[in-house]
Amino acid sequence: VSLIVGSSYNSIVGVVDYNGTYRINPRGAEDVVEATNAGDTCEDPIALTLPVVDMTGSSDGFADDYSGSWYMSGVDVVYSFSITEDGSISGDHTNAGGEYTGMFVFDGCPDAGGTEVASATGYSGGSFTDEAISAGDYYLVISNWPTPNDFSYTFSLSFTAGAVPQPDFVVSSLTSSSD
């Protein structure tokens, strides 16, 4: 087909709605592969460099790809980070609307045998402190207990190299008395 500059042409093409973004598809809907948002799955996580301080985000436009506890049964946003030596991590998150949300650290993708290393869940957020972690690659999943499905959040995540801090006290014995 030859086209002449300055001429008008009529053409019938498919228009496909992908998450509210309309795109012209000249071949037909069956030929289009839907693009995902970075952070939708472990295959395309959002990369983090620690420490992360007060990073904000939203689950709007993401899907429910992973299941776990009640706090990981809704929409998921996936981040990734690497630790170069053994140490501990601490993190916290809040949500903007008082929804039940969770922040989970896994040593692999949740649906591929990843083990939970740390988590923080709750009605308006949660936190964890000084959880032991080994050198390696990790996923951070922010999720919720629906409904609602969409939520906004703020989180922080930090790493401390070396031995995991220990409490300042040790219980050497316990005595119980009954009345």
Tab-separated table of N, CA and C in Angstrom:
chain	number	residue	atom	x	y	z
A	1	VAL	N	0.854	-1.165	0.000
A	1	VAL	CA	0.000	0.000	0.000
A	1	VAL	C	0.897	1.225	0.000
A	2	SER	N	0.625	2.129	-0.907
A	2	SER	CA	1.360	3.389	-0.977
A	2	SER	C	0.486	4.503	-0.449
A	3	LEU	N	1.087	5.383	0.351
A	3	LEU	CA	0.370	6.526	0.893
A	3	LEU	C	1.001	7.796	0.347
A	4	ILE	N	0.158	8.789	0.117
A	4	ILE	CA	0.632	10.059	-0.426
A	4	ILE	C	0.576	11.092	0.683
A	5	VAL	N	1.682	11.775	0.909
A	5	VAL	CA	1.755	12.804	1.941
A	5	VAL	C	0.702	13.865	1.657
A	6	GLY	N	-0.013	14.277	2.725
A	6	GLY	CA	-1.029	15.317	2.606
A	6	GLY	C	-2.405	14.770	2.276
A	7	SER	N	-2.531	13.472	1.999
A	7	SER	CA	-3.830	12.873	1.691
A	7	SER	C	-4.447	12.293	2.957
A	8	SER	N	-5.770	12.172	2.976
A	8	SER	CA	-6.491	11.577	4.094
A	8	SER	C	-6.929	10.183	3.716
A	9	TYR	N	-6.910	9.279	4.669
A	9	TYR	CA	-7.305	7.896	4.443
A	9	TYR	C	-8.197	7.436	5.581
A	10	ASN	N	-9.163	6.605	5.285
A	10	ASN	CA	-10.011	5.985	6.294
A	10	ASN	C	-9.569	4.542	6.448
A	11	SER	N	-9.511	4.117	7.699
A	11	SER	CA	-9.070	2.753	7.971
A	11	SER	C	-9.850	2.227	9.156
A	12	ILE	N	-10.131	0.970	9.141
A	12	ILE	CA	-10.800	0.339	10.267
A	12	ILE	C	-9.746	-0.489	11.001
A	13	VAL	N	-9.558	-0.157	12.268
A	13	VAL	CA	-8.605	-0.887	13.103
A	13	VAL	C	-9.273	-1.189	14.426
A	14	GLY	N	-8.725	-2.143	15.148
A	14	GLY	CA	-9.246	-2.464	16.476
A	14	GLY	C	-8.753	-1.463	17.502
A	15	VAL	N	-9.624	-1.097	18.435
A	15	VAL	CA	-9.234	-0.261	19.558
A	15	VAL	C	-9.446	-1.106	20.803
A	16	VAL	N	-8.383	-1.246	21.600
A	16	VAL	CA	-8.425	-2.137	22.746
A	16	VAL	C	-8.210	-1.330	24.022
A	17	ASP	N	-9.027	-1.590	25.048
A	17	ASP	CA	-8.892	-0.914	26.326
A	17	ASP	C	-8.023	-1.773	27.248
A	18	TYR	N	-6.853	-1.278	27.637
A	18	TYR	CA	-5.985	-1.948	28.582
A	18	TYR	C	-5.881	-1.074	29.816
A	19	ASN	N	-6.609	-1.454	30.870
A	19	ASN	CA	-6.602	-0.725	32.138
A	19	ASN	C	-6.878	0.757	31.942
A	20	GLY	N	-7.836	1.087	31.094
A	20	GLY	CA	-8.227	2.473	30.895
A	20	GLY	C	-7.379	3.234	29.896
A	21	THR	N	-6.382	2.599	29.309
A	21	THR	CA	-5.536	3.242	28.309
A	21	THR	C	-5.885	2.649	26.959
A	22	TYR	N	-6.458	3.448	26.074
A	22	TYR	CA	-6.875	2.942	24.778
A	22	TYR	C	-5.702	2.966	23.808
A	23	ARG	N	-5.538	1.864	23.087
A	23	ARG	CA	-4.460	1.771	22.112
A	23	ARG	C	-5.038	1.242	20.804
A	24	ILE	N	-4.514	1.735	19.715
A	24	ILE	CA	-4.958	1.258	18.407
A	24	ILE	C	-4.192	-0.015	18.074
A	25	ASN	N	-4.932	-1.025	17.666
A	25	ASN	CA	-4.336	-2.299	17.306
A	25	ASN	C	-4.718	-2.606	15.857
A	26	PRO	N	-3.802	-2.453	14.940
A	26	PRO	CA	-4.149	-2.650	13.531
A	26	PRO	C	-4.397	-4.105	13.144
A	27	ARG	N	-4.032	-5.058	13.998
A	27	ARG	CA	-4.170	-6.463	13.622
A	27	ARG	C	-5.359	-7.142	14.257
A	28	GLY	N	-5.754	-6.744	15.426
A	28	GLY	CA	-6.831	-7.414	16.131
A	28	GLY	C	-6.430	-7.674	17.570
A	29	ALA	N	-7.386	-7.719	18.458
A	29	ALA	CA	-7.119	-7.842	19.885
A	29	ALA	C	-6.357	-9.113	20.241
A	30	GLU	N	-6.565	-10.187	19.506
A	30	GLU	CA	-5.890	-11.444	19.837
A	30	GLU	C	-4.384	-11.388	19.625
A	31	ASP	N	-3.883	-10.384	18.894
A	31	ASP	CA	-2.446	-10.255	18.639
A	31	ASP	C	-1.735	-9.390	19.676
A	32	VAL	N	-2.470	-8.769	20.590
A	32	VAL	CA	-1.873	-7.823	21.528
A	32	VAL	C	-1.599	-8.522	22.854
A	33	VAL	N	-0.422	-8.293	23.380
A	33	VAL	CA	-0.074	-8.768	24.704
A	33	VAL	C	-0.144	-7.567	25.634
A	34	GLU	N	-0.946	-7.688	26.687
A	34	GLU	CA	-1.130	-6.562	27.592
A	34	GLU	C	0.161	-6.281	28.352
A	35	ALA	N	0.566	-5.034	28.342
A	35	ALA	CA	1.745	-4.618	29.094
A	35	ALA	C	1.378	-4.503	30.569
A	36	THR	N	2.315	-4.809	31.440
A	36	THR	CA	2.072	-4.691	32.869
A	36	THR	C	2.834	-3.494	33.419
A	37	ASN	N	2.406	-3.032	34.556
A	37	ASN	CA	3.116	-1.967	35.250
A	37	ASN	C	4.361	-2.548	35.891
A	38	ALA	N	5.447	-1.785	35.929
A	38	ALA	CA	6.590	-2.201	36.730
A	38	ALA	C	6.094	-2.337	38.159
A	39	GLY	N	6.413	-3.443	38.797
A	39	GLY	CA	5.960	-3.699	40.152
A	39	GLY	C	4.730	-4.571	40.236
A	40	ASP	N	4.172	-4.970	39.091
A	40	ASP	CA	2.970	-5.806	39.108
A	40	ASP	C	3.288	-7.234	39.540
A	41	THR	N	4.474	-7.739	39.180
A	41	THR	CA	4.857	-9.112	39.523
A	41	THR	C	6.346	-9.181	39.852
A	42	CYS	N	6.786	-10.338	40.319
A	42	CYS	CA	8.207	-10.565	40.610
A	42	CYS	C	9.056	-10.522	39.340
A	43	GLU	N	8.449	-10.757	38.198
A	43	GLU	CA	9.190	-10.731	36.938
A	43	GLU	C	9.590	-9.308	36.540
A	44	ASP	N	8.891	-8.310	37.070
A	44	ASP	CA	9.188	-6.910	36.745
A	44	ASP	C	9.002	-6.035	37.985
A	45	PRO	N	9.821	-6.267	39.027
A	45	PRO	CA	9.647	-5.498	40.260
A	45	PRO	C	10.193	-4.080	40.132
A	46	ILE	N	9.812	-3.233	41.062
A	46	ILE	CA	10.364	-1.889	41.164
A	46	ILE	C	11.633	-2.001	42.011
A	47	ALA	N	12.769	-1.602	41.469
A	47	ALA	CA	14.047	-1.745	42.171
A	47	ALA	C	14.194	-0.696	43.270
A	48	LEU	N	14.683	-1.131	44.422
A	48	LEU	CA	14.940	-0.252	45.552
A	48	LEU	C	16.426	-0.256	45.888
A	49	THR	N	16.904	0.847	46.408
A	49	THR	CA	18.229	0.935	47.010
A	49	THR	C	18.015	1.343	48.457
A	50	LEU	N	18.507	0.530	49.393
A	50	LEU	CA	18.319	0.817	50.811
A	50	LEU	C	19.341	1.835	51.298
A	51	PRO	N	18.997	2.694	52.214
A	51	PRO	CA	17.706	2.767	52.889
A	51	PRO	C	16.657	3.477	52.045
A	52	VAL	N	15.415	3.120	52.294
A	52	VAL	CA	14.263	3.784	51.681
A	52	VAL	C	13.562	4.525	52.812
A	53	VAL	N	13.319	5.810	52.629
A	53	VAL	CA	12.698	6.612	53.670
A	53	VAL	C	11.453	7.289	53.105
A	54	ASP	N	10.319	6.967	53.699
A	54	ASP	CA	9.027	7.586	53.364
A	54	ASP	C	8.709	7.545	51.870
A	55	MET	N	8.900	6.384	51.244
A	55	MET	CA	8.515	6.216	49.834
A	55	MET	C	7.003	6.052	49.770
A	56	THR	N	6.379	6.772	48.869
A	56	THR	CA	4.930	6.688	48.727
A	56	THR	C	4.568	5.911	47.468
A	57	GLY	N	3.394	5.314	47.492
A	57	GLY	CA	2.917	4.575	46.337
A	57	GLY	C	1.421	4.357	46.424
A	58	SER	N	0.895	3.748	45.384
A	58	SER	CA	-0.527	3.436	45.306
A	58	SER	C	-0.700	2.103	44.595
A	59	SER	N	-1.705	1.358	44.990
A	59	SER	CA	-1.996	0.082	44.333
A	59	SER	C	-2.866	0.261	43.098
A	60	ASP	N	-3.271	1.485	42.812
A	60	ASP	CA	-4.127	1.759	41.662
A	60	ASP	C	-3.457	1.273	40.376
A	61	GLY	N	-4.126	0.435	39.620
A	61	GLY	CA	-3.600	-0.083	38.362
A	61	GLY	C	-2.861	-1.398	38.494
A	62	PHE	N	-2.688	-1.896	39.723
A	62	PHE	CA	-2.011	-3.172	39.940
A	62	PHE	C	-3.036	-4.285	40.139
A	63	ALA	N	-2.573	-5.530	40.128
A	63	ALA	CA	-3.474	-6.680	40.215
A	63	ALA	C	-3.185	-7.501	41.467
A	64	ASP	N	-4.066	-8.438	41.760
A	64	ASP	CA	-3.895	-9.396	42.854
A	64	ASP	C	-3.208	-10.623	42.275
A	65	ASP	N	-1.862	-10.647	42.349
A	65	ASP	CA	-1.100	-11.742	41.762
A	65	ASP	C	-0.657	-12.788	42.772
A	66	TYR	N	-0.577	-12.430	44.052
A	66	TYR	CA	-0.060	-13.340	45.065
A	66	TYR	C	-1.006	-13.414	46.246
A	67	SER	N	-1.020	-14.579	46.893
A	67	SER	CA	-1.868	-14.778	48.060
A	67	SER	C	-1.020	-15.300	49.203
A	68	GLY	N	-1.445	-14.995	50.381
A	68	GLY	CA	-0.743	-15.442	51.579
A	68	GLY	C	-1.675	-15.262	52.747
A	69	SER	N	-1.268	-14.457	53.710
A	69	SER	CA	-2.112	-14.178	54.858
A	69	SER	C	-3.285	-13.303	54.427
A	70	TRP	N	-4.155	-12.994	55.374
A	70	TRP	CA	-5.277	-12.113	55.076
A	70	TRP	C	-4.798	-10.788	54.524
A	71	TYR	N	-3.657	-10.338	55.006
A	71	TYR	CA	-3.130	-9.040	54.577
A	71	TYR	C	-2.413	-9.115	53.235
A	72	MET	N	-2.352	-10.287	52.643
A	72	MET	CA	-1.787	-10.427	51.300
A	72	MET	C	-2.769	-11.212	50.435
A	73	SER	N	-4.011	-10.755	50.445
A	73	SER	CA	-5.038	-11.415	49.638
A	73	SER	C	-5.699	-10.435	48.675
A	74	GLY	N	-5.128	-9.243	48.575
A	74	GLY	CA	-5.661	-8.227	47.672
A	74	GLY	C	-4.628	-7.829	46.640
A	75	VAL	N	-4.691	-6.592	46.227
A	75	VAL	CA	-3.798	-6.042	45.208
A	75	VAL	C	-2.366	-6.028	45.748
A	76	ASP	N	-1.389	-6.383	44.895
A	76	ASP	CA	0.019	-6.454	45.300
A	76	ASP	C	0.864	-5.480	44.490
A	77	VAL	N	1.839	-4.848	45.153
A	77	VAL	CA	2.858	-4.053	44.483
A	77	VAL	C	4.198	-4.663	44.900
A	78	VAL	N	5.045	-5.018	43.905
A	78	VAL	CA	6.274	-5.771	44.177
A	78	VAL	C	7.506	-4.905	43.944
A	79	TYR	N	8.368	-4.877	44.942
A	79	TYR	CA	9.663	-4.188	44.883
A	79	TYR	C	10.763	-5.236	45.031
A	80	SER	N	11.988	-4.883	44.644
A	80	SER	CA	13.120	-5.787	44.864
A	80	SER	C	14.295	-4.993	45.414
A	81	PHE	N	15.143	-5.689	46.174
A	81	PHE	CA	16.364	-5.072	46.696
A	81	PHE	C	17.374	-6.175	46.962
A	82	SER	N	18.633	-5.788	47.075
A	82	SER	CA	19.713	-6.732	47.334
A	82	SER	C	20.448	-6.325	48.600
A	83	ILE	N	20.905	-7.337	49.324
A	83	ILE	CA	21.712	-7.158	50.524
A	83	ILE	C	23.066	-7.800	50.235
A	84	THR	N	24.163	-7.092	50.468
A	84	THR	CA	25.489	-7.605	50.116
A	84	THR	C	26.203	-8.317	51.260
A	85	GLU	N	25.662	-8.209	52.484
A	85	GLU	CA	26.256	-8.905	53.619
A	85	GLU	C	25.168	-9.193	54.643
A	86	ASP	N	25.453	-10.099	55.577
A	86	ASP	CA	24.481	-10.445	56.600
A	86	ASP	C	24.243	-9.269	57.530
A	87	GLY	N	23.040	-9.212	58.098
A	87	GLY	CA	22.707	-8.140	59.017
A	87	GLY	C	21.259	-8.223	59.441
A	88	SER	N	20.630	-7.065	59.584
A	88	SER	CA	19.225	-7.027	59.969
A	88	SER	C	18.501	-5.927	59.195
A	89	ILE	N	17.196	-6.108	59.047
A	89	ILE	CA	16.368	-5.102	58.388
A	89	ILE	C	15.276	-4.645	59.342
A	90	SER	N	14.890	-3.405	59.153
A	90	SER	CA	13.770	-2.831	59.894
A	90	SER	C	12.908	-2.089	58.888
A	91	GLY	N	11.611	-2.103	59.105
A	91	GLY	CA	10.729	-1.418	58.175
A	91	GLY	C	9.399	-1.063	58.797
A	92	ASP	N	8.722	-0.125	58.166
A	92	ASP	CA	7.385	0.245	58.603
A	92	ASP	C	6.598	0.767	57.416
A	93	HIS	N	5.291	0.702	57.549
A	93	HIS	CA	4.427	1.258	56.510
A	93	HIS	C	3.142	1.790	57.148
A	94	THR	N	2.563	2.762	56.478
A	94	THR	CA	1.259	3.289	56.842
A	94	THR	C	0.431	3.364	55.574
A	95	ASN	N	-0.881	3.416	55.737
A	95	ASN	CA	-1.737	3.610	54.565
A	95	ASN	C	-2.581	4.847	54.773
A	96	ALA	N	-3.037	5.392	53.700
A	96	ALA	CA	-3.714	6.693	53.748
A	96	ALA	C	-5.160	6.610	54.190
A	97	GLY	N	-5.776	5.442	54.092
A	97	GLY	CA	-7.206	5.388	54.342
A	97	GLY	C	-7.640	4.478	55.462
A	98	GLY	N	-6.740	4.047	56.330
A	98	GLY	CA	-7.122	3.150	57.413
A	98	GLY	C	-7.555	1.788	56.911
A	99	GLU	N	-6.918	1.302	55.845
A	99	GLU	CA	-7.242	-0.027	55.325
A	99	GLU	C	-6.315	-1.069	55.959
A	100	TYR	N	-6.683	-2.323	55.862
A	100	TYR	CA	-5.850	-3.419	56.358
A	100	TYR	C	-4.777	-3.714	55.318
A	101	THR	N	-3.536	-3.330	55.609
A	101	THR	CA	-2.449	-3.507	54.647
A	101	THR	C	-1.302	-4.281	55.269
A	102	GLY	N	-0.455	-4.837	54.393
A	102	GLY	CA	0.707	-5.583	54.842
A	102	GLY	C	1.927	-5.263	54.009
A	103	MET	N	3.084	-5.377	54.651
A	103	MET	CA	4.389	-5.182	54.023
A	103	MET	C	5.170	-6.463	54.308
A	104	PHE	N	5.574	-7.180	53.261
A	104	PHE	CA	6.190	-8.492	53.414
A	104	PHE	C	7.532	-8.534	52.696
A	105	VAL	N	8.553	-9.102	53.343
A	105	VAL	CA	9.860	-9.312	52.725
A	105	VAL	C	10.013	-10.812	52.505
A	106	PHE	N	10.322	-11.198	51.261
A	106	PHE	CA	10.510	-12.602	50.894
A	106	PHE	C	11.892	-12.809	50.296
A	107	ASP	N	12.457	-14.014	50.486
A	107	ASP	CA	13.747	-14.346	49.890
A	107	ASP	C	13.601	-14.948	48.495
A	108	GLY	N	12.429	-14.914	47.949
A	108	GLY	CA	12.106	-15.369	46.594
A	108	GLY	C	10.682	-14.950	46.310
A	109	CYS	N	10.234	-15.179	45.118
A	109	CYS	CA	8.874	-14.797	44.769
A	109	CYS	C	7.870	-15.607	45.603
A	110	PRO	N	6.820	-14.972	46.136
A	110	PRO	CA	5.868	-15.693	46.985
A	110	PRO	C	5.231	-16.917	46.332
A	111	ASP	N	5.023	-16.889	45.028
A	111	ASP	CA	4.373	-18.031	44.381
A	111	ASP	C	5.380	-19.059	43.864
A	112	ALA	N	6.663	-18.855	44.134
A	112	ALA	CA	7.691	-19.783	43.662
A	112	ALA	C	8.539	-20.299	44.826
A	113	GLY	N	7.929	-20.415	45.989
A	113	GLY	CA	8.625	-20.981	47.136
A	113	GLY	C	9.394	-19.996	47.980
A	114	GLY	N	9.224	-18.690	47.741
A	114	GLY	CA	9.901	-17.697	48.567
A	114	GLY	C	9.439	-17.784	50.010
A	115	THR	N	10.370	-17.634	50.937
A	115	THR	CA	10.070	-17.690	52.362
A	115	THR	C	9.967	-16.276	52.918
A	116	GLU	N	8.969	-16.064	53.743
A	116	GLU	CA	8.800	-14.753	54.373
A	116	GLU	C	9.911	-14.532	55.392
A	117	VAL	N	10.611	-13.413	55.267
A	117	VAL	CA	11.697	-13.050	56.167
A	117	VAL	C	11.207	-12.096	57.246
A	118	ALA	N	10.314	-11.194	56.885
A	118	ALA	CA	9.773	-10.213	57.829
A	118	ALA	C	8.424	-9.741	57.310
A	119	SER	N	7.574	-9.277	58.231
A	119	SER	CA	6.294	-8.711	57.800
A	119	SER	C	5.798	-7.701	58.819
A	120	ALA	N	4.972	-6.798	58.327
A	120	ALA	CA	4.330	-5.782	59.158
A	120	ALA	C	2.914	-5.627	58.628
A	121	THR	N	1.916	-5.867	59.467
A	121	THR	CA	0.532	-5.799	59.021
A	121	THR	C	-0.301	-5.015	60.030
A	122	GLY	N	-1.450	-4.535	59.581
A	122	GLY	CA	-2.350	-3.881	60.508
A	122	GLY	C	-3.379	-3.011	59.829
A	123	TYR	N	-4.294	-2.482	60.645
A	123	TYR	CA	-5.389	-1.660	60.149
A	123	TYR	C	-4.896	-0.378	59.502
A	124	SER	N	-3.901	0.246	60.086
A	124	SER	CA	-3.386	1.474	59.495
A	124	SER	C	-1.891	1.383	59.196
A	125	GLY	N	-1.354	0.180	59.199
A	125	GLY	CA	0.058	-0.039	58.909
A	125	GLY	C	0.670	-1.000	59.899
A	126	GLY	N	1.994	-0.992	59.991
A	126	GLY	CA	2.690	-1.867	60.907
A	126	GLY	C	4.182	-1.681	60.773
A	127	SER	N	4.945	-2.417	61.601
A	127	SER	CA	6.396	-2.295	61.551
A	127	SER	C	7.065	-3.578	62.019
A	128	PHE	N	8.343	-3.716	61.673
A	128	PHE	CA	9.197	-4.773	62.208
A	128	PHE	C	10.567	-4.162	62.439
A	129	THR	N	11.288	-4.718	63.409
A	129	THR	CA	12.582	-4.147	63.798
A	129	THR	C	13.629	-5.242	63.932
A	130	ASP	N	14.795	-5.003	63.357
A	130	ASP	CA	15.973	-5.861	63.518
A	130	ASP	C	15.702	-7.338	63.220
A	131	GLU	N	15.089	-7.603	62.079
A	131	GLU	CA	14.888	-8.983	61.628
A	131	GLU	C	16.161	-9.455	60.920
A	132	ALA	N	16.680	-10.602	61.311
A	132	ALA	CA	17.909	-11.140	60.710
A	132	ALA	C	17.709	-11.391	59.220
A	133	ILE	N	18.735	-11.066	58.436
A	133	ILE	CA	18.670	-11.263	56.986
A	133	ILE	C	20.073	-11.595	56.484
A	134	SER	N	20.146	-12.488	55.519
A	134	SER	CA	21.421	-12.890	54.920
A	134	SER	C	21.630	-12.158	53.608
A	135	ALA	N	22.888	-12.122	53.167
A	135	ALA	CA	23.182	-11.520	51.866
A	135	ALA	C	22.358	-12.223	50.796
A	136	GLY	N	21.812	-11.465	49.840
A	136	GLY	CA	21.019	-12.052	48.768
A	136	GLY	C	20.058	-11.058	48.156
A	137	ASP	N	19.199	-11.572	47.299
A	137	ASP	CA	18.191	-10.774	46.599
A	137	ASP	C	16.829	-11.040	47.232
A	138	TYR	N	16.040	-9.969	47.389
A	138	TYR	CA	14.774	-10.062	48.101
A	138	TYR	C	13.667	-9.306	47.374
A	139	TYR	N	12.427	-9.696	47.707
A	139	TYR	CA	11.238	-9.004	47.222
A	139	TYR	C	10.506	-8.399	48.407
A	140	LEU	N	10.046	-7.189	48.239
A	140	LEU	CA	9.173	-6.533	49.200
A	140	LEU	C	7.810	-6.426	48.533
A	141	VAL	N	6.788	-6.985	49.162
A	141	VAL	CA	5.437	-6.943	48.606
A	141	VAL	C	4.556	-6.122	49.540
A	142	ILE	N	3.923	-5.102	48.984
A	142	ILE	CA	2.922	-4.319	49.706
A	142	ILE	C	1.572	-4.809	49.197
A	143	SER	N	0.697	-5.221	50.103
A	143	SER	CA	-0.585	-5.787	49.694
A	143	SER	C	-1.651	-5.379	50.706
A	144	ASN	N	-2.859	-5.921	50.526
A	144	ASN	CA	-3.936	-5.579	51.448
A	144	ASN	C	-4.920	-6.719	51.619
A	145	TRP	N	-5.817	-6.499	52.546
A	145	TRP	CA	-6.938	-7.396	52.810
A	145	TRP	C	-8.156	-6.671	52.256
A	146	PRO	N	-8.598	-7.076	51.062
A	146	PRO	CA	-9.674	-6.317	50.421
A	146	PRO	C	-11.001	-6.516	51.146
A	147	THR	N	-11.883	-5.695	50.901
A	147	THR	CA	-11.913	-4.473	50.132
A	147	THR	C	-11.610	-3.295	51.032
A	148	PRO	N	-11.219	-2.160	50.535
A	148	PRO	CA	-11.155	-1.818	49.108
A	148	PRO	C	-9.922	-2.424	48.459
A	149	ASN	N	-9.930	-2.458	47.163
A	149	ASN	CA	-8.798	-3.007	46.437
A	149	ASN	C	-7.676	-1.999	46.269
A	150	ASP	N	-7.997	-0.745	46.057
A	150	ASP	CA	-6.966	0.267	45.845
A	150	ASP	C	-6.684	1.004	47.143
A	151	PHE	N	-5.404	1.231	47.406
A	151	PHE	CA	-4.989	1.922	48.615
A	151	PHE	C	-3.690	2.674	48.345
A	152	SER	N	-3.438	3.705	49.110
A	152	SER	CA	-2.185	4.458	49.048
A	152	SER	C	-1.368	4.110	50.277
A	153	TYR	N	-0.046	4.211	50.162
A	153	TYR	CA	0.805	3.810	51.277
A	153	TYR	C	2.104	4.607	51.281
A	154	THR	N	2.762	4.584	52.431
A	154	THR	CA	4.095	5.153	52.618
A	154	THR	C	4.898	4.109	53.380
A	155	PHE	N	6.135	3.855	52.938
A	155	PHE	CA	6.940	2.879	53.669
A	155	PHE	C	8.395	3.300	53.752
A	156	SER	N	9.069	2.738	54.755
A	156	SER	CA	10.504	2.908	54.948
A	156	SER	C	11.098	1.521	55.177
A	157	LEU	N	12.344	1.328	54.727
A	157	LEU	CA	13.032	0.048	54.894
A	157	LEU	C	14.517	0.335	55.022
A	158	SER	N	15.145	-0.217	56.070
A	158	SER	CA	16.568	0.028	56.282
A	158	SER	C	17.300	-1.272	56.586
A	159	PHE	N	18.607	-1.257	56.387
A	159	PHE	CA	19.476	-2.409	56.613
A	159	PHE	C	20.615	-1.988	57.528
A	160	THR	N	20.955	-2.861	58.480
A	160	THR	CA	22.102	-2.656	59.348
A	160	THR	C	23.011	-3.868	59.203
A	161	ALA	N	24.254	-3.640	58.810
A	161	ALA	CA	25.206	-4.742	58.635
A	161	ALA	C	25.666	-5.254	59.993
A	162	GLY	N	26.029	-6.530	60.030
A	162	GLY	CA	26.583	-7.122	61.250
A	162	GLY	C	25.567	-7.931	62.021
A	163	ALA	N	25.976	-8.264	63.242
A	163	ALA	CA	25.143	-9.111	64.093
A	163	ALA	C	23.815	-8.435	64.407
A	164	VAL	N	22.782	-9.251	64.536
A	164	VAL	CA	21.459	-8.748	64.887
A	164	VAL	C	21.498	-8.254	66.328
A	165	PRO	N	21.040	-7.040	66.589
A	165	PRO	CA	21.031	-6.534	67.968
A	165	PRO	C	20.250	-7.464	68.896
A	166	GLN	N	20.773	-7.658	70.088
A	166	GLN	CA	20.135	-8.520	71.078
A	166	GLN	C	19.550	-7.661	72.193
A	167	PRO	N	18.529	-8.161	72.869
A	167	PRO	CA	17.938	-7.389	73.973
A	167	PRO	C	18.949	-7.194	75.102
A	168	ASP	N	18.723	-6.160	75.904
A	168	ASP	CA	19.615	-5.845	77.010
A	168	ASP	C	19.372	-6.713	78.240
A	169	PHE	N	18.425	-7.608	78.197
A	169	PHE	CA	18.153	-8.452	79.354
A	169	PHE	C	18.071	-9.912	78.914
A	170	VAL	N	18.307	-10.793	79.865
A	170	VAL	CA	18.211	-12.224	79.622
A	170	VAL	C	17.432	-12.823	80.782
A	171	VAL	N	16.448	-13.636	80.475
A	171	VAL	CA	15.685	-14.332	81.510
A	171	VAL	C	16.395	-15.642	81.774
A	172	SER	N	16.851	-15.814	83.009
A	172	SER	CA	17.580	-17.051	83.333
A	172	SER	C	16.679	-18.073	83.996
A	173	SER	N	15.615	-17.648	84.644
A	173	SER	CA	14.663	-18.593	85.214
A	173	SER	C	13.332	-17.904	85.419
A	174	LEU	N	12.283	-18.701	85.475
A	174	LEU	CA	10.942	-18.205	85.707
A	174	LEU	C	10.323	-19.011	86.839
A	175	THR	N	9.604	-18.349	87.708
A	175	THR	CA	8.914	-19.028	88.780
A	175	THR	C	7.443	-18.665	88.659
A	176	SER	N	6.618	-19.650	88.787
A	176	SER	CA	5.172	-19.429	88.681
A	176	SER	C	4.539	-19.747	90.019
A	177	SER	N	3.644	-18.941	90.444
A	177	SER	CA	2.909	-19.227	91.664
A	177	SER	C	1.435	-19.216	91.344
A	178	SER	N	0.709	-20.078	92.006
A	178	SER	CA	-0.739	-20.113	91.790
A	178	SER	C	-1.423	-19.714	93.087
A	179	ASP	N	-2.526	-19.043	92.963
A	179	ASP	CA	-3.257	-18.605	94.156
A	179	ASP	C	-4.318	-19.576	94.534
